[in-house]
mmCIF file of C-alpha atoms and ligand atoms in Angstrom:
data_model
loop_
_atom_site.group_PDB
_atom_site.id
_atom_site.type_symbol
_atom_site.label_atom_id
_atom_site.label_comp_id
_atom_site.label_asym_id
_atom_site.label_seq_id
_atom_site.Cartn_x
_atom_site.Cartn_y
_atom_site.Cartn_z
ATOM 1 C CA MET A 58 83.383 141.518 156.282
ATOM 2 C CA SER A 59 85.627 138.340 156.813
ATOM 3 C CA SER A 60 83.100 136.455 153.820
ATOM 4 C CA GLN A 61 82.729 139.465 151.613
ATOM 5 C CA GLN A 62 86.666 138.982 151.075
ATOM 6 C CA GLU A 63 86.757 135.155 150.443
ATOM 7 C CA PRO A 64 87.823 134.930 146.399
ATOM 8 C CA GLN A 65 84.635 134.491 144.632
ATOM 9 C CA LEU A 66 84.548 130.798 142.515
ATOM 10 C CA ASP A 67 85.351 132.847 139.142
ATOM 11 C CA GLN A 68 87.499 135.849 140.610
ATOM 12 C CA LYS A 69 90.880 135.793 138.662
ATOM 13 C CA PRO A 70 94.168 136.046 141.730
ATOM 14 C CA GLN A 71 95.238 138.924 141.423
ATOM 15 C CA SER A 72 99.152 138.823 141.340
ATOM 16 C CA PRO A 73 101.534 141.161 140.237
ATOM 17 C CA SER A 74 102.137 141.263 136.781
ATOM 18 C CA GLU A 75 98.747 143.086 136.784
ATOM 19 C CA MET A 76 101.284 146.063 137.841
ATOM 20 C CA GLN A 77 103.235 145.518 134.656
ATOM 21 C CA HIS A 78 102.371 146.393 130.609
ATOM 22 C CA LEU A 79 100.769 144.753 128.782
ATOM 23 C CA SER A 80 103.302 143.819 126.410
ATOM 24 C CA THR A 81 104.884 142.686 128.695
ATOM 25 C CA ARG A 82 101.147 140.432 130.636
ATOM 26 C CA LEU A 83 101.126 139.213 126.959
ATOM 27 C CA GLN A 84 104.562 137.171 127.703
ATOM 28 C CA HIS A 85 104.165 136.102 131.094
ATOM 29 C CA HIS A 86 100.654 135.308 131.574
ATOM 30 C CA PRO A 87 99.892 133.845 134.520
ATOM 31 C CA TYR A 88 97.252 131.337 133.765
ATOM 32 C CA GLN A 89 97.830 127.593 133.889
ATOM 33 C CA PRO A 90 94.651 124.937 132.512
ATOM 34 C CA PRO A 91 94.513 122.419 134.580
ATOM 35 C CA ALA A 92 96.701 118.895 134.078
ATOM 36 C CA GLY A 93 95.041 115.947 133.113
ATOM 37 C CA PHE A 94 93.055 117.356 130.414
ATOM 38 C CA GLY A 95 92.533 113.776 128.492
ATOM 39 C CA ALA A 96 91.618 113.375 124.649
ATOM 40 C CA VAL A 97 92.288 111.103 122.881
ATOM 41 C CA GLU A 98 95.246 112.835 120.277
ATOM 42 C CA PRO A 99 98.009 114.153 122.070
ATOM 43 C CA GLY A 100 98.580 117.844 122.464
ATOM 44 C CA VAL A 101 100.344 119.439 119.291
ATOM 45 C CA HIS A 102 103.488 120.889 121.051
ATOM 46 C CA HIS A 103 105.271 124.263 119.096
ATOM 47 C CA ALA A 104 108.893 124.443 120.096
ATOM 48 C CA SER A 105 112.209 126.387 119.986
ATOM 49 C CA THR A 106 112.650 127.227 122.330
ATOM 50 C CA VAL A 107 112.159 124.636 125.931
ATOM 51 C CA ILE A 108 111.989 126.930 129.693
ATOM 52 C CA PHE A 109 113.990 125.140 132.316
ATOM 53 C CA PRO A 110 113.436 126.041 135.630
ATOM 54 C CA ASP A 111 116.708 127.081 137.029
ATOM 55 C CA VAL A 112 120.113 127.089 135.352
ATOM 56 C CA ALA A 113 121.313 123.986 137.575
ATOM 57 C CA THR A 114 118.702 122.073 135.527
ATOM 58 C CA MET A 115 119.873 122.932 132.613
ATOM 59 C CA ARG A 116 123.427 122.597 132.573
ATOM 60 C CA ALA A 117 122.115 119.357 134.010
ATOM 61 C CA ARG A 118 120.075 118.306 131.211
ATOM 62 C CA ASP A 119 121.052 115.710 128.431
ATOM 63 C CA TRP A 120 120.125 116.741 125.446
ATOM 64 C CA ARG A 121 120.000 113.315 123.658
ATOM 65 C CA SER A 122 117.752 111.464 126.717
ATOM 66 C CA LYS A 123 113.832 111.309 126.580
ATOM 67 C CA ALA A 124 113.588 111.961 130.307
ATOM 68 C CA GLY A 125 113.833 115.517 129.587
ATOM 69 C CA TYR A 126 113.190 118.385 127.043
ATOM 70 C CA THR A 127 116.432 120.838 125.620
ATOM 71 C CA TYR A 128 115.807 122.475 122.639
ATOM 72 C CA GLY A 129 112.781 122.063 120.136
ATOM 73 C CA LEU A 130 115.682 119.753 117.826
ATOM 74 C CA HIS A 131 115.916 117.246 120.275
ATOM 75 C CA GLY A 132 112.582 116.317 121.072
ATOM 76 C CA THR A 133 109.309 117.619 121.984
ATOM 77 C CA PRO A 134 106.470 115.878 123.694
ATOM 78 C CA THR A 135 104.378 115.841 120.369
ATOM 79 C CA THR A 136 107.913 114.175 118.099
ATOM 80 C CA PHE A 137 108.779 111.669 120.853
ATOM 81 C CA ILE A 138 105.280 110.294 121.016
ATOM 82 C CA LEU A 139 105.379 109.529 117.093
ATOM 83 C CA GLU A 140 109.351 108.983 117.410
ATOM 84 C CA GLU A 141 107.806 105.481 120.553
ATOM 85 C CA ARG A 142 105.372 104.607 117.995
ATOM 86 C CA LEU A 143 107.351 104.376 115.127
ATOM 87 C CA ALA A 144 110.004 102.374 116.902
ATOM 88 C CA VAL A 145 106.726 99.678 117.812
ATOM 89 C CA LEU A 146 105.610 99.812 114.097
ATOM 90 C CA ASP A 147 108.534 99.204 112.606
ATOM 91 C CA GLY A 148 109.883 96.061 115.991
ATOM 92 C CA GLY A 149 112.433 98.683 116.464
ATOM 93 C CA ARG A 150 113.531 100.071 120.217
ATOM 94 C CA HIS A 151 114.597 103.740 119.676
ATOM 95 C CA CYS A 152 113.026 105.816 116.254
ATOM 96 C CA VAL A 153 114.635 109.887 115.110
ATOM 97 C CA LEU A 154 112.864 111.840 112.637
ATOM 98 C CA CYS A 155 113.858 113.255 109.094
ATOM 99 C CA PRO A 156 112.197 116.118 107.821
ATOM 100 C CA SER A 157 111.448 114.088 104.468
ATOM 101 C CA GLY A 158 112.437 110.164 103.637
ATOM 102 C CA LEU A 159 115.560 111.451 101.531
ATOM 103 C CA SER A 160 116.810 113.063 104.472
ATOM 104 C CA ALA A 161 116.486 109.826 107.013
ATOM 105 C CA ILE A 162 118.575 108.102 103.673
ATOM 106 C CA ALA A 163 121.037 110.569 104.520
ATOM 107 C CA LEU A 164 121.002 110.796 108.057
ATOM 108 C CA VAL A 165 122.078 107.039 107.703
ATOM 109 C CA ASP A 166 125.217 107.784 105.040
ATOM 110 C CA LEU A 167 126.794 110.490 106.880
ATOM 111 C CA THR A 168 126.913 108.203 110.250
ATOM 112 C CA LEU A 169 127.412 105.092 108.748
ATOM 113 C CA LEU A 170 130.319 106.331 106.201
ATOM 114 C CA LYS A 171 133.460 107.871 106.091
ATOM 115 C CA GLN A 172 135.972 108.925 103.650
ATOM 116 C CA GLY A 173 137.723 105.382 101.948
ATOM 117 C CA ASP A 174 134.403 103.449 102.857
ATOM 118 C CA THR A 175 131.928 101.911 100.220
ATOM 119 C CA VAL A 176 128.603 101.530 99.721
ATOM 120 C CA LEU A 177 126.642 99.075 98.402
ATOM 121 C CA LEU A 178 123.098 100.325 96.600
ATOM 122 C CA PRO A 179 120.778 98.298 94.627
ATOM 123 C CA GLY A 180 120.701 98.919 90.664
ATOM 124 C CA ASN A 181 117.042 99.547 91.942
ATOM 125 C CA VAL A 182 117.524 101.767 94.518
ATOM 126 C CA TYR A 183 115.175 105.262 95.081
ATOM 127 C CA GLY A 184 116.928 107.444 92.312
ATOM 128 C CA PRO A 185 118.134 110.254 94.727
ATOM 129 C CA SER A 186 119.145 108.297 97.358
ATOM 130 C CA ARG A 187 122.215 106.638 94.097
ATOM 131 C CA GLU A 188 122.317 110.637 93.171
ATOM 132 C CA LEU A 189 123.295 111.529 97.107
ATOM 133 C CA ALA A 190 125.893 108.387 96.332
ATOM 134 C CA GLU A 191 127.189 109.373 93.011
ATOM 135 C CA ARG A 192 126.889 113.616 93.673
ATOM 136 C CA PHE A 193 128.176 114.004 97.570
ATOM 137 C CA LEU A 194 129.031 111.072 98.694
ATOM 138 C CA GLY A 195 131.952 111.078 95.928
ATOM 139 C CA ALA A 196 132.964 114.241 96.343
ATOM 140 C CA TRP A 197 133.949 113.412 99.628
ATOM 141 C CA GLY A 198 135.600 110.331 99.260
ATOM 142 C CA ILE A 199 133.039 107.320 99.674
ATOM 143 C CA GLN A 200 132.727 105.100 96.887
ATOM 144 C CA HIS A 201 129.502 103.525 96.282
ATOM 145 C CA GLN A 202 129.174 100.210 94.344
ATOM 146 C CA ILE A 203 126.046 99.205 92.657
ATOM 147 C CA TYR A 204 124.508 95.539 93.048
ATOM 148 C CA GLU A 205 122.245 93.577 90.854
ATOM 149 C CA ALA A 206 119.190 93.781 93.267
ATOM 150 C CA THR A 207 117.387 89.970 92.366
ATOM 151 C CA CYS A 208 121.318 88.890 93.386
ATOM 152 C CA THR A 209 122.086 85.502 94.970
ATOM 153 C CA PRO A 210 124.323 85.977 98.374
ATOM 154 C CA GLU A 211 127.032 84.521 96.761
ATOM 155 C CA GLU A 212 127.508 86.906 93.827
ATOM 156 C CA LEU A 213 126.922 90.086 96.478
ATOM 157 C CA ALA A 214 129.906 88.163 98.782
ATOM 158 C CA LYS A 215 132.154 89.300 95.701
ATOM 159 C CA LEU A 216 131.588 92.728 95.318
ATOM 160 C CA ILE A 217 133.029 93.134 99.405
ATOM 161 C CA THR A 218 135.668 93.981 99.786
ATOM 162 C CA PRO A 219 137.648 95.467 103.430
ATOM 163 C CA GLN A 220 136.099 99.075 102.592
ATOM 164 C CA THR A 221 132.636 97.915 102.403
ATOM 165 C CA LYS A 222 131.498 99.345 105.549
ATOM 166 C CA LEU A 223 127.574 99.051 105.126
ATOM 167 C CA LEU A 224 124.646 97.106 102.325
ATOM 168 C CA TRP A 225 121.247 99.047 101.824
ATOM 169 C CA LEU A 226 117.845 96.858 100.687
ATOM 170 C CA GLU A 227 115.246 97.987 99.654
ATOM 171 C CA ALA A 228 112.492 95.446 99.312
ATOM 172 C CA PRO A 229 111.372 95.326 96.553
ATOM 173 C CA GLY A 230 112.529 98.549 94.422
ATOM 174 C CA SER A 231 109.610 100.862 94.293
ATOM 175 C CA VAL A 232 108.819 101.065 90.367
ATOM 176 C CA THR A 233 110.767 98.072 88.969
ATOM 177 C CA MET A 234 108.975 96.003 92.262
ATOM 178 C CA GLU A 235 112.196 93.308 92.074
ATOM 179 C CA MET A 236 111.532 91.652 96.060
ATOM 180 C CA PRO A 237 115.592 90.766 96.648
ATOM 181 C CA ASP A 238 116.777 87.583 99.151
ATOM 182 C CA LEU A 239 116.781 89.323 102.199
ATOM 183 C CA ARG A 240 117.666 86.462 104.507
ATOM 184 C CA GLY A 241 121.027 85.288 102.167
ATOM 185 C CA LEU A 242 121.924 89.783 101.253
ATOM 186 C CA ILE A 243 122.022 90.213 104.988
ATOM 187 C CA ALA A 244 123.200 86.899 106.767
ATOM 188 C CA VAL A 245 126.360 87.846 103.684
ATOM 189 C CA ALA A 246 126.861 91.615 105.064
ATOM 190 C CA ARG A 247 127.004 89.639 108.370
ATOM 191 C CA GLN A 248 129.326 87.158 108.195
ATOM 192 C CA HIS A 249 131.605 90.356 106.661
ATOM 193 C CA GLY A 250 130.759 92.279 109.244
ATOM 194 C CA ILE A 251 128.522 94.891 107.015
ATOM 195 C CA LEU A 252 126.291 96.912 108.387
ATOM 196 C CA THR A 253 122.742 96.579 107.249
ATOM 197 C CA ALA A 254 120.100 99.028 106.700
ATOM 198 C CA ILE A 255 116.582 99.075 104.405
ATOM 199 C CA ASP A 256 114.396 101.603 103.231
ATOM 200 C CA ALA A 257 111.508 100.284 104.324
ATOM 201 C CA THR A 258 109.132 102.395 102.981
ATOM 202 C CA TRP A 259 106.617 99.773 101.285
ATOM 203 C CA ALA A 260 105.999 97.595 103.698
ATOM 204 C CA ALA A 261 105.305 100.853 105.723
ATOM 205 C CA GLY A 262 105.969 98.631 109.584
ATOM 206 C CA ILE A 263 102.807 95.988 108.565
ATOM 207 C CA ALA A 264 104.282 93.688 105.269
ATOM 208 C CA LEU A 265 107.807 92.905 106.675
ATOM 209 C CA GLN A 266 109.346 92.958 110.008
ATOM 210 C CA PRO A 267 113.254 93.658 108.715
ATOM 211 C CA PHE A 268 114.810 93.624 112.345
ATOM 212 C CA ASP A 269 113.993 89.999 113.105
ATOM 213 C CA LEU A 270 115.433 89.354 109.617
ATOM 214 C CA GLY A 271 119.006 90.631 111.116
ATOM 215 C CA VAL A 272 119.176 94.474 109.762
ATOM 216 C CA ASP A 273 120.588 96.362 111.234
ATOM 217 C CA VAL A 274 118.842 100.456 110.563
ATOM 218 C CA VAL A 275 115.224 100.667 109.468
ATOM 219 C CA MET A 276 114.323 103.388 107.311
ATOM 220 C CA GLN A 277 110.905 104.878 106.699
ATOM 221 C CA ALA A 278 109.631 107.682 104.341
ATOM 222 C CA LEU A 279 106.664 108.497 106.562
ATOM 223 C CA THR A 280 105.266 110.731 103.408
ATOM 224 C CA LYS A 281 103.633 107.721 102.172
ATOM 225 C CA TYR A 282 101.866 105.726 104.152
ATOM 226 C CA GLN A 283 102.192 106.639 107.959
ATOM 227 C CA SER A 284 101.060 110.036 106.703
ATOM 228 C CA GLY A 285 98.641 108.597 103.838
ATOM 229 C CA GLY A 286 97.220 111.999 103.208
ATOM 230 C CA ALA A 287 99.612 113.028 100.576
ATOM 231 C CA ASP A 288 100.044 115.885 102.138
ATOM 232 C CA LEU A 289 103.636 116.097 104.067
ATOM 233 C CA LEU A 290 106.920 115.511 104.108
ATOM 234 C CA MET A 291 108.850 112.912 106.771
ATOM 235 C CA GLY A 292 111.294 110.407 107.097
ATOM 236 C CA SER A 293 112.632 108.284 110.238
ATOM 237 C CA VAL A 294 115.603 106.047 111.185
ATOM 238 C CA THR A 295 114.888 103.516 113.587
ATOM 239 C CA THR A 296 117.011 100.892 115.081
ATOM 240 C CA ARG A 297 117.828 97.998 118.009
ATOM 241 C CA ASP A 298 120.832 99.192 118.931
ATOM 242 C CA ASP A 299 121.467 101.786 121.954
ATOM 243 C CA ALA A 300 125.351 102.730 120.455
ATOM 244 C CA LEU A 301 124.069 102.475 116.986
ATOM 245 C CA HIS A 302 120.740 105.012 118.003
ATOM 246 C CA GLU A 303 123.313 106.903 119.612
ATOM 247 C CA ARG A 304 125.174 108.241 117.003
ATOM 248 C CA LEU A 305 123.096 108.754 114.246
ATOM 249 C CA LEU A 306 121.877 110.945 117.071
ATOM 250 C CA LEU A 307 124.825 112.839 117.202
ATOM 251 C CA THR A 308 124.340 113.031 113.233
ATOM 252 C CA HIS A 309 120.922 114.757 113.478
ATOM 253 C CA MET A 310 121.699 116.905 115.921
ATOM 254 C CA ARG A 311 124.622 118.327 113.880
ATOM 255 C CA LEU A 312 122.739 118.310 110.944
ATOM 256 C CA GLY A 313 119.944 119.909 112.265
ATOM 257 C CA LEU A 314 117.289 117.577 110.762
ATOM 258 C CA GLY A 315 114.259 119.189 112.929
ATOM 259 C CA VAL A 316 110.381 118.642 111.430
ATOM 260 C CA GLY A 317 107.474 120.542 111.513
ATOM 261 C CA ALA A 318 105.403 119.615 114.422
ATOM 262 C CA ASP A 319 101.912 119.895 112.691
ATOM 263 C CA ASP A 320 102.626 117.541 110.356
ATOM 264 C CA VAL A 321 103.858 115.169 113.171
ATOM 265 C CA ALA A 322 100.595 115.374 114.535
ATOM 266 C CA ARG A 323 98.892 114.679 110.983
ATOM 267 C CA VAL A 324 101.393 111.205 111.192
ATOM 268 C CA LEU A 325 100.654 110.228 114.788
ATOM 269 C CA ARG A 326 96.652 110.914 113.369
ATOM 270 C CA GLY A 327 97.772 108.404 110.520
ATOM 271 C CA LEU A 328 99.095 106.100 112.442
ATOM 272 C CA HIS A 329 95.313 105.192 113.408
ATOM 273 C CA THR A 330 94.233 103.764 110.233
ATOM 274 C CA LEU A 331 97.638 102.847 108.783
ATOM 275 C CA PRO A 332 97.181 99.034 109.188
ATOM 276 C CA LEU A 333 93.644 99.536 107.762
ATOM 277 C CA ARG A 334 95.077 101.452 104.579
ATOM 278 C CA TYR A 335 97.095 99.175 103.926
ATOM 279 C CA ALA A 336 95.029 96.289 104.151
ATOM 280 C CA ALA A 337 92.533 98.105 101.862
ATOM 281 C CA GLN A 338 94.879 98.829 99.193
ATOM 282 C CA ASP A 339 96.452 96.093 99.142
ATOM 283 C CA ALA A 340 93.595 94.347 98.496
ATOM 284 C CA SER A 341 92.881 97.116 95.606
ATOM 285 C CA ALA A 342 95.649 96.674 93.886
ATOM 286 C CA ARG A 343 95.981 92.610 93.611
ATOM 287 C CA ARG A 344 92.791 92.636 92.157
ATOM 288 C CA ILE A 345 93.086 95.153 89.991
ATOM 289 C CA ALA A 346 97.063 93.712 88.602
ATOM 290 C CA LEU A 347 95.842 90.921 88.372
ATOM 291 C CA TRP A 348 92.884 92.293 85.822
ATOM 292 C CA MET A 349 95.611 94.138 83.954
ATOM 293 C CA GLN A 350 97.468 90.934 83.618
ATOM 294 C CA ASP A 351 94.811 89.582 81.383
ATOM 295 C CA GLN A 352 94.726 92.769 79.538
ATOM 296 C CA PRO A 353 96.390 91.644 75.838
ATOM 297 C CA GLN A 354 98.139 94.866 75.812
ATOM 298 C CA VAL A 355 100.439 93.954 78.625
ATOM 299 C CA ALA A 356 103.031 92.288 78.918
ATOM 300 C CA GLN A 357 103.984 91.932 82.219
ATOM 301 C CA VAL A 358 102.209 93.613 85.616
ATOM 302 C CA LEU A 359 105.452 93.562 88.189
ATOM 303 C CA HIS A 360 103.715 93.055 91.684
ATOM 304 C CA PRO A 361 105.907 90.822 94.481
ATOM 305 C CA ALA A 362 102.515 89.179 95.185
ATOM 306 C CA LEU A 363 101.969 87.793 91.556
ATOM 307 C CA PRO A 364 103.422 85.043 90.362
ATOM 308 C CA GLY A 365 106.149 85.687 88.075
ATOM 309 C CA SER A 366 106.921 88.480 89.249
ATOM 310 C CA PRO A 367 110.849 88.920 90.651
ATOM 311 C CA GLY A 368 111.694 88.143 93.891
ATOM 312 C CA HIS A 369 107.632 86.121 94.065
ATOM 313 C CA ALA A 370 109.320 83.337 96.324
ATOM 314 C CA HIS A 371 110.867 86.287 98.520
ATOM 315 C CA TRP A 372 107.838 88.081 98.852
ATOM 316 C CA GLN A 373 106.197 84.315 100.034
ATOM 317 C CA ARG A 374 108.866 83.849 102.612
ATOM 318 C CA ASP A 375 109.450 87.234 104.241
ATOM 319 C CA CYS A 376 105.626 89.140 103.420
ATOM 320 C CA THR A 377 102.422 88.652 104.844
ATOM 321 C CA ALA A 378 100.584 91.427 103.169
ATOM 322 C CA ALA A 379 102.162 94.028 99.744
ATOM 323 C CA ALA A 380 101.684 97.449 99.139
ATOM 324 C CA GLY A 381 99.132 99.046 97.107
ATOM 325 C CA LEU A 382 101.548 99.593 94.338
ATOM 326 C CA PHE A 383 102.793 97.934 91.564
ATOM 327 C CA SER A 384 103.724 98.333 87.736
ATOM 328 C CA VAL A 385 102.799 97.960 83.863
ATOM 329 C CA VAL A 386 105.170 96.643 81.192
ATOM 330 C CA PHE A 387 103.349 97.345 77.917
ATOM 331 C CA ASP A 388 103.942 95.324 75.166
ATOM 332 C CA ALA A 389 106.814 96.277 72.632
ATOM 333 C CA ARG A 390 104.109 97.190 70.119
ATOM 334 C CA TYR A 391 102.975 100.784 71.407
ATOM 335 C CA THR A 392 105.940 103.707 71.289
ATOM 336 C CA ALA A 393 106.525 105.443 74.482
ATOM 337 C CA ALA A 394 104.498 108.064 73.100
ATOM 338 C CA GLN A 395 101.391 105.364 73.338
ATOM 339 C CA VAL A 396 102.368 104.715 76.692
ATOM 340 C CA ASP A 397 102.441 108.176 77.856
ATOM 341 C CA ALA A 398 99.036 109.104 76.266
ATOM 342 C CA PHE A 399 97.478 106.534 78.256
ATOM 343 C CA VAL A 400 98.611 108.026 80.932
ATOM 344 C CA ASP A 401 96.987 111.385 80.288
ATOM 345 C CA ALA A 402 94.166 109.442 79.363
ATOM 346 C CA LEU A 403 93.584 107.966 83.123
ATOM 347 C CA GLN A 404 90.962 110.014 84.337
ATOM 348 C CA LEU A 405 90.534 108.627 87.989
ATOM 349 C CA PHE A 406 94.302 107.780 87.536
ATOM 350 C CA LYS A 407 95.937 111.437 88.690
ATOM 351 C CA ILE A 408 99.872 111.713 87.213
ATOM 352 C CA GLY A 409 102.112 112.540 90.196
ATOM 353 C CA TYR A 410 105.372 111.147 92.190
ATOM 354 C CA SER A 411 104.702 109.510 95.595
ATOM 355 C CA TRP A 412 102.295 106.654 96.622
ATOM 356 C CA GLY A 413 100.430 105.125 100.349
ATOM 357 C CA GLY A 414 97.728 108.765 99.574
ATOM 358 C CA PRO A 415 93.756 108.504 98.991
ATOM 359 C CA VAL A 416 93.928 109.630 95.464
ATOM 360 C CA SER A 417 95.687 106.936 92.686
ATOM 361 C CA LEU A 418 98.661 107.703 91.241
ATOM 362 C CA ALA A 419 100.202 106.966 87.478
ATOM 363 C CA VAL A 420 103.858 108.030 86.309
ATOM 364 C CA PRO A 421 105.365 106.157 82.947
ATOM 365 C CA TYR A 422 108.929 105.634 83.952
ATOM 366 C CA ASP A 423 112.267 104.784 81.251
ATOM 367 C CA VAL A 424 113.297 102.258 82.803
ATOM 368 C CA GLN A 425 116.363 101.168 80.273
ATOM 369 C CA ALA A 426 117.227 105.809 81.375
ATOM 370 C CA MET A 427 117.605 104.633 84.398
ATOM 371 C CA ARG A 428 119.612 101.553 84.752
ATOM 372 C CA PRO A 429 121.937 101.371 81.965
ATOM 373 C CA ALA A 430 123.926 98.465 83.644
ATOM 374 C CA GLY A 431 121.512 96.675 84.776
ATOM 375 C CA ARG A 432 119.623 93.100 83.680
ATOM 376 C CA TRP A 433 116.263 94.606 82.428
ATOM 377 C CA PRO A 434 114.478 92.101 80.306
ATOM 378 C CA HIS A 435 111.342 94.471 78.745
ATOM 379 C CA GLN A 436 111.036 96.382 75.445
ATOM 380 C CA GLY A 437 107.976 98.154 76.346
ATOM 381 C CA GLY A 438 107.171 101.303 78.340
ATOM 382 C CA LEU A 439 106.165 100.909 81.957
ATOM 383 C CA VAL A 440 103.550 102.487 84.223
ATOM 384 C CA ARG A 441 103.741 102.346 88.152
ATOM 385 C CA LEU A 442 99.964 102.498 89.531
ATOM 386 C CA ALA A 443 100.011 103.644 93.337
ATOM 387 C CA ILE A 444 96.433 102.418 94.231
ATOM 388 C CA GLY A 445 94.531 104.883 96.554
ATOM 389 C CA LEU A 446 91.443 104.703 98.054
ATOM 390 C CA GLU A 447 88.769 104.293 95.696
ATOM 391 C CA ASP A 448 86.554 102.050 94.752
ATOM 392 C CA PRO A 449 88.915 98.957 92.541
ATOM 393 C CA GLN A 450 86.020 98.488 90.335
ATOM 394 C CA ASP A 451 86.012 102.248 89.584
ATOM 395 C CA LEU A 452 90.165 102.632 88.830
ATOM 396 C CA ILE A 453 89.866 99.380 86.392
ATOM 397 C CA ASP A 454 86.999 100.739 84.437
ATOM 398 C CA ASP A 455 89.265 104.050 84.365
ATOM 399 C CA LEU A 456 92.329 101.778 83.282
ATOM 400 C CA ARG A 457 89.648 99.716 80.514
ATOM 401 C CA GLN A 458 88.852 103.121 78.580
ATOM 402 C CA ALA A 459 92.024 105.234 79.177
ATOM 403 C CA MET A 460 93.474 101.644 76.734
ATOM 404 C CA GLN A 461 90.660 100.976 74.798
ATOM 405 C CA GLN A 462 91.042 104.969 74.014
ATOM 406 C CA MET A 463 95.365 104.577 72.479
ATOM 407 C CA PHE A 464 96.266 100.827 71.805
HETATM 408 C C1 LIG B 293 109.338 108.544 98.472
HETATM 409 C C2 LIG B 293 110.594 107.950 99.397
HETATM 410 C C3 LIG B 293 111.487 108.068 99.774
HETATM 411 C C4 LIG B 293 112.009 109.508 99.791
HETATM 412 O O1 LIG B 293 110.565 109.946 100.473
HETATM 413 P P1 LIG B 293 110.928 111.812 100.534
HETATM 414 O O2 LIG B 293 109.677 111.713 102.038
HETATM 415 O O3 LIG B 293 110.272 112.046 99.347
HETATM 416 O O4 LIG B 293 112.069 112.595 100.735
HETATM 417 C C5 LIG B 293 112.430 107.231 99.717
HETATM 418 N N1 LIG B 293 112.659 105.897 99.930
HETATM 419 C C6 LIG B 293 111.385 105.155 98.573
HETATM 420 C C7 LIG B 293 111.159 103.992 98.451
HETATM 421 C C8 LIG B 293 110.418 106.503 98.781
HETATM 422 O O5 LIG B 293 109.512 105.912 97.958
#
C-alpha cells in the first residue's frame, strides 16, 4: 500500500489551486519549468508588470539598477542583454534603448539642454534632428546653430558662446557623406567644457570608436546595421560616464521611451552577424562606387573611403572600415527629372529610405533645398545608394542598364 501512495514520476503534484475556478487557475498555474535552459538565444521576456515576492522587496528596489526588475519600461532580461552587448559594441559602459533612432536623438537633446542653451548641429545633420531643433527645441527657448560639417576646429571655436552646451557630430553626413575632423572638433568642445554627442549610425560600432576620440555620448539608429533586417525601428544612447547615464535614464523614464521585446530579440539576432554583414556591404559598396566613378555620366562619387571625397583624410585617420552607403552626383547636364527616371529604371535597387538592410536602396535628394546656406559645390542631381546583400556584379549590371536607358 505504501509503495502505491508514492507519487508516480509523471504525476503532477496536487495543489490547493485545483479547487479554484478555471479562470483563476489559468492565471495562476503552479507549473514552473526547470531552471537552467541552455539555448543560443536568450529568452524573449514580454512584460509591463514585474512581480515582486513581497512589499518590502518592491519598496527596496531601485528602478535605475540592473541588479533587479521593477517595471517593463525600466528593463527586462531581454532589454538588459541588448543594452550590455551594445555597450560593448560601442566601447562604452552604459546603454539605454529607445523606440527609434530619432527618439534617441531627442533623448540626448532633452537631457542635456535647457531653456537658454544653444546646441551646435552640422549642416549635413540627419534632417529630422534639425527639424526637432527648429520646431521643438526652439519653441522651448533652446537655440540651435548650424556649423559647416567640413569646418576647421578654429571655425567651430568662433561659433561657441557661453550658452553653447552641446555639440552634435555626424560622421559622415548620411546623404552628402562628408567626414568631419572629429578629433579637432571634439578637442575644441572639450576646451570649452561643451558636451559632445555623435550620431554614429554609419559606423555602427564597427568603423569608428568615438569614445576613444573623446566624445561623451554615442547615439545609434539600430534600425540600420544592428538590426540588419529593414523590419524594425530602434535607437540607443551609450555613455562611459555614470552620472551622464543616470541623467539620460531619468529623462528616458520621464518620457516613457519603451521598446518592444520582439524587436529587441530581432536586434540581438542581428548583432551575431553584424561584423560579417558590415564587411560584406563595405566591400560591395567600394567596388560599386569605384565602378560608378568611371562612368561618364557621373560627376563625383561621395564615399569617405574614396580619395577626393570630402573628408577622405579624416576617414583614413580615424576609421577602419566604411558602411555600404554612398552618394552619386550626376553630371549637371542631366535634369532632375532624368535623375528621377534613372532611379525609377533600377530593378534590383528599390526606392526607399533607410540602409543597412538586405535589399539595396536608392533615393534621389535635392541637396540645394536641404542645405540652403551650406557650401555645396555641385549642380547635378544626387542619388544615395545603400548597398544590400545582393551580389555586387548584379547591382553594377542594374546600374548600367538604368543609366543606358535614361542618359
Ligand atoms: C535612420 C537614421 C536616424 C534615425 O533612425 P530612426 O530609427 O529611423 O528614427 C538617425 N540618424 C541617422 C544618421 C540615420 O540614418
